[in-house]
XYZ file of N, CA and C in Angstrom:
759
model
N 6.305 -19.034 -20.486
C 5.883 -17.252 -21.324
C 5.811 -16.746 -20.400
N 4.165 -18.108 -19.499
C 3.964 -17.387 -18.250
C 4.392 -16.138 -17.756
N 5.398 -16.603 -17.049
C 6.640 -16.654 -15.424
C 6.630 -15.230 -16.460
N 7.108 -15.442 -17.443
C 8.404 -14.022 -17.925
C 6.713 -12.995 -17.944
N 5.758 -12.775 -17.724
C 4.974 -12.137 -18.574
C 4.562 -11.665 -17.427
N 4.188 -12.990 -16.165
C 4.089 -12.327 -14.664
C 4.931 -10.996 -13.995
N 6.467 -11.352 -14.693
C 7.818 -11.205 -14.179
C 7.840 -10.048 -14.099
N 7.359 -9.327 -15.753
C 7.601 -7.721 -16.473
C 5.862 -7.197 -15.843
N 4.621 -7.537 -14.798
C 4.152 -7.156 -14.040
C 4.644 -6.849 -12.463
N 5.795 -7.613 -12.777
C 5.720 -7.086 -10.996
C 7.112 -6.528 -11.044
N 7.444 -6.297 -12.442
C 8.662 -5.334 -11.757
C 7.734 -3.685 -12.093
N 6.729 -3.653 -13.101
C 6.134 -2.535 -12.666
C 5.471 -2.249 -11.165
N 4.861 -2.763 -10.774
C 4.139 -3.512 -9.626
C 4.910 -2.572 -8.337
N 5.961 -3.442 -7.754
C 7.051 -3.252 -7.316
C 7.510 -1.594 -8.234
N 8.327 -1.244 -8.940
C 8.804 0.564 -8.381
C 7.234 0.827 -8.242
N 5.621 1.094 -8.262
C 5.037 2.045 -8.754
C 4.073 1.466 -6.882
N 4.385 0.300 -6.292
C 4.326 0.287 -4.897
C 5.416 1.538 -4.649
N 6.558 0.810 -4.936
C 7.393 1.791 -3.759
C 7.366 3.117 -4.089
N 6.528 3.805 -4.644
C 6.639 4.947 -5.395
C 5.263 5.774 -4.207
N 4.317 5.055 -4.210
C 3.361 6.046 -3.404
C 1.268 4.473 -3.591
N 2.469 3.280 -3.000
C 1.055 1.670 -2.943
C 0.317 1.854 -4.528
N -0.451 0.775 -4.195
C -0.532 0.404 -4.776
C -0.443 -0.135 -5.316
N 0.481 -1.116 -6.131
C 1.115 -2.197 -6.474
C 0.633 -3.140 -7.218
N -1.411 -3.533 -6.127
C -1.243 -5.432 -6.228
C -2.538 -4.666 -7.284
N -3.010 -3.063 -7.873
C -3.567 -2.588 -9.022
C -2.702 -4.044 -9.995
N -2.214 -3.642 -10.147
C -1.313 -3.334 -11.288
C -0.692 -5.436 -11.168
N -0.620 -5.950 -10.355
C 0.275 -7.470 -9.637
C -1.804 -8.214 -9.948
N -2.130 -8.119 -8.683
C -3.235 -9.429 -9.325
C -3.727 -9.563 -9.747
N -4.249 -8.300 -10.911
C -5.134 -8.363 -11.809
C -4.671 -9.598 -13.132
N -3.046 -8.898 -12.890
C -2.585 -9.558 -14.301
C -2.262 -11.485 -14.011
N -1.884 -11.470 -12.790
C -2.597 -13.697 -12.147
C -3.943 -14.341 -12.266
N -4.811 -12.842 -12.389
C -6.191 -13.222 -12.334
C -6.498 -13.807 -14.044
N -5.987 -13.652 -14.845
C -6.125 -13.192 -16.403
C -4.847 -14.446 -16.341
N -3.589 -14.618 -16.067
C -3.069 -15.329 -17.253
C -3.057 -16.363 -16.205
N -3.674 -16.514 -14.684
C -3.728 -17.674 -14.551
C -4.720 -18.318 -13.769
N -5.770 -18.574 -14.754
C -7.394 -17.821 -14.336
C -7.616 -19.872 -14.046
N -6.637 -20.549 -14.211
C -6.616 -21.809 -13.537
C -6.596 -22.334 -11.651
N -5.711 -21.102 -11.770
C -5.512 -21.907 -10.495
C -5.924 -20.905 -8.798
N -6.356 -21.184 -8.019
C -7.209 -21.288 -6.860
C -7.193 -19.695 -6.377
N -7.917 -19.096 -6.039
C -7.490 -17.337 -6.204
C -6.983 -17.074 -4.788
N -6.971 -18.381 -3.863
C -6.082 -18.042 -2.462
C -4.980 -18.214 -2.932
N -4.085 -19.318 -3.801
C -3.205 -19.617 -3.364
C -2.370 -18.032 -5.337
N -3.407 -17.575 -6.265
C -2.456 -16.224 -6.357
C -2.701 -14.806 -5.813
N -3.522 -15.087 -4.276
C -3.686 -13.655 -3.701
C -2.217 -14.298 -2.851
N -1.313 -15.851 -1.955
C -0.245 -15.243 -2.120
C 1.168 -15.337 -2.864
N 0.604 -16.235 -4.174
C 2.170 -15.342 -4.386
C 2.152 -14.295 -4.849
N 0.343 -12.679 -4.699
C 1.308 -11.987 -5.075
C 1.939 -11.118 -3.705
N 1.177 -12.004 -3.182
C 1.992 -11.854 -1.152
C 3.620 -12.036 -1.798
N 3.855 -13.103 -2.113
C 5.894 -13.496 -1.843
C 5.830 -12.063 -2.455
N 5.748 -11.315 -4.153
C 6.038 -10.915 -5.252
C 6.823 -9.677 -3.785
N 5.234 -8.838 -3.475
C 5.227 -7.922 -2.912
C 5.425 -7.679 -1.395
N 6.049 -8.715 -0.807
C 6.487 -8.023 0.301
C 8.770 -7.996 0.253
N 8.630 -8.439 -1.337
C 10.080 -8.513 -1.433
C 10.487 -7.213 -1.754
N 9.843 -7.422 -3.057
C 10.196 -5.252 -3.232
C 9.903 -4.294 -2.302
N 9.278 -4.906 -1.108
C 9.092 -3.853 -0.297
C 10.114 -3.661 1.022
N 10.546 -5.282 1.201
C 11.464 -5.015 1.749
C 12.743 -4.239 0.966
N 13.354 -4.204 0.197
C 14.433 -3.353 -0.511
C 13.834 -2.275 -0.626
N 12.819 -1.889 -1.704
C 11.994 -0.222 -1.040
C 12.471 0.227 0.324
N 11.957 -0.704 0.715
C 12.010 -0.325 2.846
C 13.732 0.383 2.934
N 14.809 -0.519 2.385
C 15.933 -0.643 2.918
C 16.458 1.038 2.253
N 15.646 1.065 0.863
C 16.998 2.765 0.599
C 15.510 3.460 0.218
N 14.513 3.498 1.694
C 14.029 4.589 1.918
C 14.950 5.112 2.964
N 15.343 4.615 3.544
C 16.320 4.354 5.022
C 17.714 4.421 5.026
N 17.841 5.033 3.732
C 19.643 4.817 3.406
C 19.309 6.682 3.989
N 17.744 7.570 2.333
C 17.773 8.557 1.598
C 17.311 9.383 2.929
N 15.813 9.018 3.799
C 15.703 9.726 3.611
C 14.750 8.912 5.844
N 15.097 10.151 6.010
C 14.932 10.132 8.015
C 13.193 9.438 8.097
N 13.326 8.562 8.933
C 12.460 7.427 9.632
C 12.445 7.693 11.475
N 10.673 7.682 11.858
C 10.444 7.697 13.009
C 11.186 5.950 13.718
N 11.936 5.553 13.499
C 11.706 4.578 14.352
C 11.577 3.843 15.269
N 11.137 4.943 16.263
C 9.970 4.602 17.390
C 9.060 5.186 17.436
N 8.160 5.552 16.324
C 6.928 5.175 16.210
C 6.728 4.589 15.079
N 6.577 4.121 14.332
C 7.123 3.111 13.148
C 6.884 1.386 13.410
N 8.207 0.966 13.886
C 7.936 0.461 14.377
C 7.189 -0.851 14.786
N 6.670 0.686 16.106
C 5.251 0.072 17.259
C 3.703 0.186 16.480
N 3.804 1.001 15.136
C 3.422 1.081 14.202
C 2.868 -0.123 13.789
N 3.616 -0.877 12.876
C 3.883 -1.652 11.376
C 3.584 -2.564 12.641
N 4.044 -2.958 13.516
C 3.107 -4.815 14.409
C 2.042 -4.897 14.392
N 1.716 -3.047 14.987
C -0.591 -3.144 15.669
C -0.777 -3.026 14.217
N -0.461 -2.530 12.989
C -0.342 -2.584 11.627
C -0.866 -4.484 11.649
N 0.036 -5.746 11.762
C 0.113 -6.408 11.116
C -0.797 -7.178 11.854
N -0.573 -6.934 12.881
C -2.231 -8.153 13.800
C -2.494 -7.690 12.818
N -3.655 -5.773 13.243
C -5.372 -5.961 12.953
C -5.159 -6.380 12.140
N -4.282 -6.675 10.885
C -4.887 -6.689 9.460
C -5.411 -8.041 9.289
N -4.320 -9.281 10.074
C -4.889 -10.007 11.180
C -6.998 -10.415 11.396
N -6.564 -9.908 12.496
C -8.036 -9.476 12.338
C -8.869 -8.768 11.553
N -8.470 -8.624 10.779
C -9.563 -7.917 9.306
C -9.548 -9.056 8.309
N -9.490 -9.483 8.724
C -9.026 -11.235 7.598
C -9.834 -12.594 8.346
N -9.647 -11.937 9.523
C -10.458 -12.970 10.532
C -12.292 -12.522 10.341
N -12.123 -11.302 10.641
C -13.501 -10.540 10.575
C -14.140 -11.214 9.123
N -13.924 -10.914 7.969
C -14.610 -11.589 6.945
C -15.437 -12.122 6.911
N -14.689 -13.672 7.766
C -15.855 -14.352 8.225
C -17.066 -14.342 8.652
N -16.755 -13.066 9.066
C -18.382 -12.353 9.596
C -19.623 -11.691 8.584
N -18.274 -11.111 9.115
C -19.569 -9.890 7.982
C -18.556 -10.569 6.266
N -19.208 -9.324 5.308
C -19.137 -9.837 3.434
C -18.077 -8.390 3.315
N -17.492 -7.986 3.448
C -16.394 -6.811 2.614
C -17.178 -6.109 2.115
N -17.520 -6.932 0.875
C -18.070 -5.739 0.318
C -19.313 -4.730 -0.317
N -19.455 -4.798 1.712
C -20.359 -4.389 2.256
C -20.094 -2.825 2.327
N -18.890 -2.918 2.300
C -17.468 -1.505 2.315
C -17.460 -0.305 0.842
N -18.204 -1.443 -0.170
C -17.561 -0.521 -1.444
C -17.895 0.118 -1.360
N -19.408 0.997 -1.404
C -18.825 2.348 -1.980
C -19.130 3.127 -1.033
N -18.432 2.886 0.048
C -18.408 4.019 2.201
C -16.514 3.940 1.072
N -15.472 3.207 0.752
C -14.562 2.973 -0.058
C -14.383 4.372 -1.158
N -15.157 4.340 -1.802
C -15.823 4.769 -3.273
C -15.104 6.456 -2.320
N -16.453 7.041 -1.784
C -16.441 7.611 -1.062
C -15.043 8.338 -0.311
N -14.988 7.584 0.303
C -13.127 8.275 0.990
C -12.681 8.793 0.348
N -12.559 7.785 -0.844
C -11.264 7.823 -1.925
C -11.787 9.155 -2.811
N -12.459 9.752 -2.948
C -13.376 11.071 -3.859
C -12.970 11.787 -2.607
N -12.863 11.551 -1.729
C -12.684 12.837 -0.756
C -11.286 12.687 -0.661
N -10.248 11.817 -0.151
C -8.906 11.692 -0.255
C -8.169 13.249 -1.710
N -9.023 11.794 -2.660
C -8.193 12.849 -4.455
C -8.423 14.279 -3.853
N -9.874 14.517 -3.620
C -10.065 16.495 -3.243
C -10.078 17.365 -2.654
N -9.425 16.304 -1.169
C -8.484 16.849 -0.871
C -7.284 17.759 -0.959
N -6.393 16.302 -1.201
C -5.160 16.699 -1.739
C -5.211 17.723 -2.976
N -6.167 17.448 -3.986
C -5.805 17.992 -4.911
C -6.560 19.741 -4.641
N -6.902 19.931 -3.772
C -7.049 21.059 -3.072
C -6.118 21.667 -2.165
N -5.539 20.816 -1.562
C -4.860 22.171 -0.767
C -3.036 20.872 -1.413
N -3.020 21.899 -2.033
C -1.797 22.110 -2.818
C -0.400 21.308 -2.440
N -0.111 22.439 -0.085
C 0.821 22.357 -0.270
C 0.382 21.039 0.627
N -0.051 20.223 0.378
C -0.305 18.838 1.497
C 0.918 18.672 1.080
N 1.687 17.775 2.417
C 2.503 17.436 2.028
C 4.294 17.277 0.782
N 3.969 19.029 1.505
C 4.762 19.610 0.919
C 6.155 19.763 1.311
N 6.194 19.778 2.792
C 6.922 20.022 3.979
C 6.416 19.243 5.463
N 6.651 19.058 5.859
C 7.194 17.963 6.661
C 6.933 19.166 8.261
N 5.442 18.994 8.810
C 5.690 19.407 9.627
C 6.242 18.606 11.092
N 7.555 19.391 12.337
C 8.367 18.295 13.628
C 7.069 17.640 14.262
N 7.339 16.673 14.350
C 6.155 16.411 15.756
C 7.003 15.693 16.071
N 6.935 15.735 18.472
C 8.507 14.664 18.643
C 7.982 13.413 18.816
N 9.203 13.211 19.028
C 8.808 11.929 18.274
C 9.290 11.146 20.631
N 7.548 11.295 20.328
C 7.342 10.548 21.112
C 6.201 9.762 21.794
N 5.713 9.550 22.368
C 4.492 8.770 22.989
C 2.869 9.403 22.202
N 3.744 10.581 22.113
C 2.197 11.103 21.326
C 2.160 10.610 19.890
N 2.501 11.159 19.348
C 3.051 10.783 18.053
C 3.143 9.006 17.494
N 3.710 8.342 18.674
C 3.367 6.889 18.542
C 2.296 6.672 18.565
N 1.571 7.100 19.256
C 0.279 6.256 19.850
C -0.927 6.921 18.502
N -0.075 7.855 17.636
C -0.635 8.969 15.901
C -0.502 7.951 15.071
N 0.512 7.318 15.310
C 0.798 5.783 14.265
C 0.427 5.367 14.509
N 0.296 4.501 15.696
C 0.095 3.035 15.385
C -1.514 4.040 15.208
N -1.933 4.567 15.823
C -3.615 4.698 15.495
C -3.957 4.074 14.282
N -3.563 4.957 13.322
C -3.091 4.829 11.860
C -2.708 3.842 11.373
N -1.811 3.467 11.633
C -1.353 2.120 11.047
C -2.399 0.637 11.625
N -3.560 1.306 12.407
C -3.985 -0.307 13.160
C -5.045 0.059 12.391
N -5.929 0.876 11.936
C -7.017 1.424 11.552
C -6.727 0.965 9.609
N -5.760 1.451 9.242
C -5.057 0.594 7.894
C -4.678 -1.309 7.777
N -4.151 -1.582 9.391
C -4.087 -2.324 8.613
C -4.699 -3.616 9.454
N -6.055 -3.217 9.657
C -7.460 -4.406 10.211
C -7.567 -3.790 8.070
N -8.039 -2.121 7.729
C -9.101 -2.352 6.866
C -8.245 -2.827 5.237
N -6.943 -2.972 6.161
C -5.812 -3.949 4.464
C -6.199 -5.233 4.861
N -6.967 -5.634 6.224
C -6.773 -7.558 6.256
C -8.542 -7.435 6.048
N -9.230 -6.678 5.767
C -10.588 -6.667 5.939
C -11.355 -6.777 4.102
N -10.285 -5.578 3.847
C -11.703 -5.528 2.469
C -9.680 -4.941 1.697
N -9.725 -4.239 1.675
C -8.157 -3.648 1.014
C -7.502 -2.640 -0.638
N -7.829 -2.577 -1.598
C -8.404 -1.760 -2.262
C -7.840 -0.471 -0.982
N -7.126 0.096 -2.371
C -6.693 2.234 -1.877
C -5.972 2.105 -0.436
N -5.818 0.318 0.709
C -4.968 0.734 2.149
C -3.455 1.697 1.945
N -2.983 0.643 0.251
C -1.631 1.794 0.503
C -1.698 3.620 0.417
N -2.944 3.485 -0.327
C -3.171 5.405 -0.754
C -3.609 6.312 1.175
N -4.910 5.272 1.706
C -5.307 5.754 3.249
C -3.908 5.023 3.429
N -2.681 4.851 4.101
C -1.760 5.104 4.948
C -0.896 6.366 4.389
N -0.694 6.721 3.855
C 0.277 7.712 2.870
C -0.844 8.902 3.213
N -2.166 8.781 3.615
C -3.151 10.014 3.615
C -3.400 10.601 4.632
N -3.027 9.462 6.109
C -2.509 9.261 6.773
C -1.587 9.669 7.436
N -0.577 9.665 6.599
C 0.334 9.787 7.893
C 1.094 10.776 6.746
N 0.892 11.634 6.245
C 0.650 13.089 5.835
C -0.573 13.958 6.222
N -2.167 13.982 7.146
C -2.747 14.722 7.053
C -2.765 14.672 7.991
N -2.439 13.592 9.245
C -2.612 13.630 10.741
C -1.040 13.539 11.738
N 0.153 13.610 10.256
C 1.343 12.685 10.318
C 1.853 14.525 10.350
N 1.312 15.212 9.803
C 2.086 16.116 9.113
C 3.435 15.314 7.937
N 3.410 14.789 8.258
C 4.931 13.908 7.120
C 4.647 14.118 5.700
N 5.540 14.597 5.199
C 5.699 14.940 3.244
C 5.679 13.790 3.235
N 5.082 14.026 1.679
C 4.454 12.659 0.764
C 6.152 11.720 0.843
N 6.829 12.310 1.055
C 9.011 11.944 0.521
C 8.761 10.505 2.071
N 9.118 11.475 3.243
C 8.892 10.867 4.562
C 7.946 9.990 5.350
N 6.519 10.150 4.713
C 5.095 9.267 4.362
C 5.488 7.765 3.885
N 5.747 8.639 1.992
C 6.310 7.244 1.112
C 7.092 6.012 1.986
N 7.899 6.304 2.859
C 9.008 6.116 3.217
C 7.967 5.017 4.584
N 7.973 5.886 5.967
C 6.822 5.842 6.310
C 5.924 4.251 5.920
N 5.728 4.095 5.336
C 4.158 3.901 4.656
C 5.237 1.936 3.900
N 6.198 1.917 3.743
C 6.991 0.397 3.396
C 7.237 0.173 4.397
N 7.519 0.569 5.659
C 7.775 0.126 6.821
C 6.139 -0.811 7.145
N 5.713 -0.263 7.904
C 4.338 -0.181 8.351
C 2.988 -1.584 6.507
N 3.967 -1.056 5.294
C 2.555 -2.817 4.013
C 4.429 -3.721 5.060
N 5.398 -3.276 4.965
C 5.870 -4.808 5.316
C 5.760 -5.560 5.950
N 4.865 -4.886 7.513
C 4.002 -5.957 8.159
C 3.539 -6.306 7.478
N 2.132 -6.049 7.056
C 1.252 -6.307 6.751
C 1.210 -7.620 5.739
N 2.291 -7.258 4.560
C 2.442 -7.422 3.745
C 2.966 -9.419 4.631
N 3.395 -9.564 5.880
C 3.975 -10.624 6.165
C 3.224 -11.095 7.014
N 2.296 -10.980 7.377
C 1.650 -11.224 8.337
C 0.278 -12.214 7.103
N 0.359 -11.323 6.065
C -0.212 -11.987 5.171
C 0.077 -13.067 4.882
N 1.259 -13.010 4.272
C 1.949 -14.449 3.235
C 2.382 -15.462 4.702
N 2.535 -14.781 6.174
C 3.102 -16.319 6.697
C 1.410 -16.835 7.051
N 0.008 -16.051 6.122
C -1.071 -17.273 6.397
C -1.195 -18.505 5.718
N -1.069 -17.301 4.001
C -0.833 -18.306 3.105
C 0.371 -19.214 2.753
N 1.548 -19.081 3.927
C 3.078 -20.312 3.337
C 1.897 -21.432 4.310
N 1.221 -20.958 6.082
C 0.697 -22.021 5.886
C -0.571 -22.922 5.809
N -0.600 -21.750 4.866
C -1.751 -22.857 3.693
C -1.817 -23.293 3.186
N -0.752 -23.317 2.800
C -0.350 -24.407 1.269
C -0.411 -22.850 -0.254
N -0.640 -21.764 0.170
C -1.356 -21.552 -1.533
C -0.629 -20.156 -1.316
N 1.167 -20.633 -1.848
C 1.997 -20.522 -3.001
C 1.918 -20.841 -3.480
N 2.666 -20.364 -4.812
C 2.769 -20.761 -5.850
C 4.676 -21.186 -6.505
N 5.036 -21.431 -5.918
C 6.784 -20.760 -5.691
C 7.050 -20.893 -6.810
N 7.043 -21.230 -7.510
C 7.804 -21.866 -9.491
C 7.519 -20.557 -10.224
N 6.015 -19.605 -9.722
C 6.034 -18.047 -10.819
C 5.922 -17.244 -9.285
N 6.204 -17.312 -7.817
C 6.466 -16.363 -6.972
C 7.738 -16.054 -7.069
N 8.489 -17.096 -6.627
C 9.755 -16.759 -7.205
C 11.009 -15.806 -7.502
N 10.326 -16.473 -9.514
C 10.897 -14.840 -10.141
C 9.920 -13.149 -9.678
N 8.843 -13.934 -9.480
C 8.392 -12.349 -9.917
C 8.770 -11.587 -8.577
N 9.010 -12.352 -7.477
C 9.683 -11.808 -6.080
C 10.849 -11.617 -6.507
N 12.137 -11.729 -7.352
C 13.049 -11.181 -8.223
C 12.671 -9.690 -8.922
N 12.041 -9.937 -9.561
C 11.414 -8.746 -10.222
C 11.161 -7.551 -10.098
N 10.023 -7.596 -8.719
C 9.315 -7.006 -7.467
C 11.270 -6.074 -6.712
N 12.016 -7.255 -6.514
C 13.128 -6.101 -5.917
C 13.583 -5.430 -6.662
N 13.980 -5.595 -8.101
C 14.506 -4.820 -9.042
C 13.379 -3.400 -9.673
N 12.021 -4.102 -9.021
C 11.202 -2.897 -9.272
C 10.409 -1.902 -8.312
N 10.958 -2.624 -6.752
C 10.918 -1.961 -6.125
C 12.495 -1.022 -5.989
N 13.675 -1.170 -5.512
C 14.497 -0.419 -6.283
C 14.414 1.395 -6.883
N 13.743 0.482 -8.247
C 13.949 1.575 -8.864
C 13.297 2.549 -8.269
N 12.129 2.806 -7.944
C 11.158 3.072 -7.945
C 11.386 3.689 -6.184
N 11.320 3.808 -5.241
C 12.729 3.788 -4.396
C 12.988 4.856 -4.715
N 14.396 4.955 -5.692
C 15.623 5.705 -6.061
C 14.511 6.812 -6.606
N 13.627 6.880 -7.029
C 13.441 7.505 -8.523
C 12.240 8.230 -7.350
N 11.772 8.043 -6.133
C 11.223 8.632 -5.340
C 11.914 9.639 -4.623
N 12.852 8.978 -4.773
C 14.434 10.267 -3.883
C 14.950 10.896 -4.751
N 15.221 11.020 -5.404
C 15.798 12.081 -7.330
C 15.092 13.031 -7.147
N 13.230 12.340 -8.045
C 12.051 13.321 -7.666
C 11.628 13.191 -6.691
N 12.341 13.423 -6.105
C 10.883 14.186 -4.584
C 9.135 14.067 -4.286
N 9.066 14.621 -4.105
C 6.837 15.214 -3.671
C 6.774 15.355 -5.177
N 7.283 15.900 -6.215
C 6.323 16.542 -7.045
C 5.621 14.887 -8.064
N 6.668 13.949 -7.893
C 7.082 12.286 -8.719
C 5.540 11.791 -7.029
N 6.138 11.906 -5.764
C 5.243 10.940 -5.218
C 3.619 11.611 -5.316
N 3.627 12.818 -4.752
C 2.534 13.695 -5.515
C 1.299 12.654 -6.535
N 1.644 12.883 -7.300
C 1.197 13.227 -8.731
C 1.245 11.076 -8.220
N 2.080 10.415 -9.460
C 1.690 9.006 -8.479
C 0.234 8.598 -8.105
N 0.466 9.517 -6.309
C 0.384 9.539 -5.427
C -1.572 9.067 -6.369
N -2.064 10.536 -7.210
C -2.954 10.486 -6.945
C -3.044 10.112 -8.434
N -2.302 9.274 -9.490
C -2.767 8.542 -10.511
C -3.567 7.462 -9.758
N -3.260 6.483 -8.282
C -3.426 4.620 -7.959
C -4.301 5.643 -8.331
N -4.779 6.988 -7.338
C -6.193 6.890 -6.290
C -7.299 7.333 -7.908
N -7.478 7.490 -8.084
C -7.958 7.830 -9.782
C -8.043 6.718 -10.697
N -7.086 5.523 -10.342
C -7.262 3.722 -11.070
C -8.362 3.332 -9.140
N -8.208 3.528 -8.731
C -9.292 2.796 -7.361
C -10.556 3.978 -7.726
N -10.786 4.540 -7.291
C -11.395 5.020 -8.310
C -12.758 5.024 -9.080
N -11.868 4.828 -10.353
C -11.895 4.270 -11.320
C -13.242 2.540 -11.140
N -12.050 1.905 -10.599
C -12.233 0.974 -10.116
C -13.219 0.400 -9.742
N -13.136 0.813 -8.117
C -14.881 1.072 -7.846
C -15.631 1.339 -7.967
N -15.998 1.835 -8.610
C -16.964 2.435 -8.933
C -17.159 1.607 -10.665
N -16.807 1.308 -11.306
C -16.999 -0.098 -12.478
C -17.850 -0.830 -11.794
N -16.832 -1.814 -10.099
C -17.206 -2.596 -10.234
C -18.940 -2.558 -9.482
N -19.038 -1.652 -8.596
C -20.263 -1.266 -8.090
C -21.697 -1.116 -8.931
N -21.235 -0.926 -10.672
C -21.978 -0.577 -11.954
C -21.900 -1.637 -11.972
N -21.248 -3.093 -12.158
C -21.159 -3.933 -13.089
C -21.824 -5.509 -11.785
N -21.632 -4.655 -11.198
C -21.581 -5.852 -9.981
C -20.170 -7.063 -9.934
N -18.679 -5.962 -9.778
C -17.507 -7.472 -10.487
C -17.238 -7.035 -8.832
């Protein structure tokens, strides 16, 4: 029964994550609620096993239909994966919760900017696929990757916003490129959890299968419905994150 419930959450998380990121908002609380006695590291590792499966199939689905600047995105993904590892190591030096008020402020700014600038991410502004674009993409991936390893909440939203605002990608292209970069950060984190024995495969494998189905459905919906759907889901995820972080600040959670 527990596995079936978590598999259902994994499908929904995979679908949401494929469209605009934020799958962890669904799946991580579900894991902690359904398996309260499990070690937190094992729950996080199991979440990453599920997440990487959905992200992989979503990436492949996007790649079939959406142009991805592979020459700049792949180095950025590798850079982001390494930066995520550095961020995870930094947790041993600085408590990540010190970032919570700043992240809340940044998310409010992201939501406000996106709402005010209704043309943001609607059209792609062509940029030369050369060293300059590669450097910009790597910078966005590196900063968000480090943040993802260090603290995490809203990483997918910040990544998409960075790709849209500073690399002039449309919401659809940003969603596709973000999945590639997320794939690298998830792989880095999963490698750590697997090596340290913090993955529950009996739960994680069925969840991964459902996450694959959810990722395929989400990416297909995003490709068919396009920018209006992605923009709406993106703003919804950002608003949910704002509420969650604000409640955590008030309650000390």
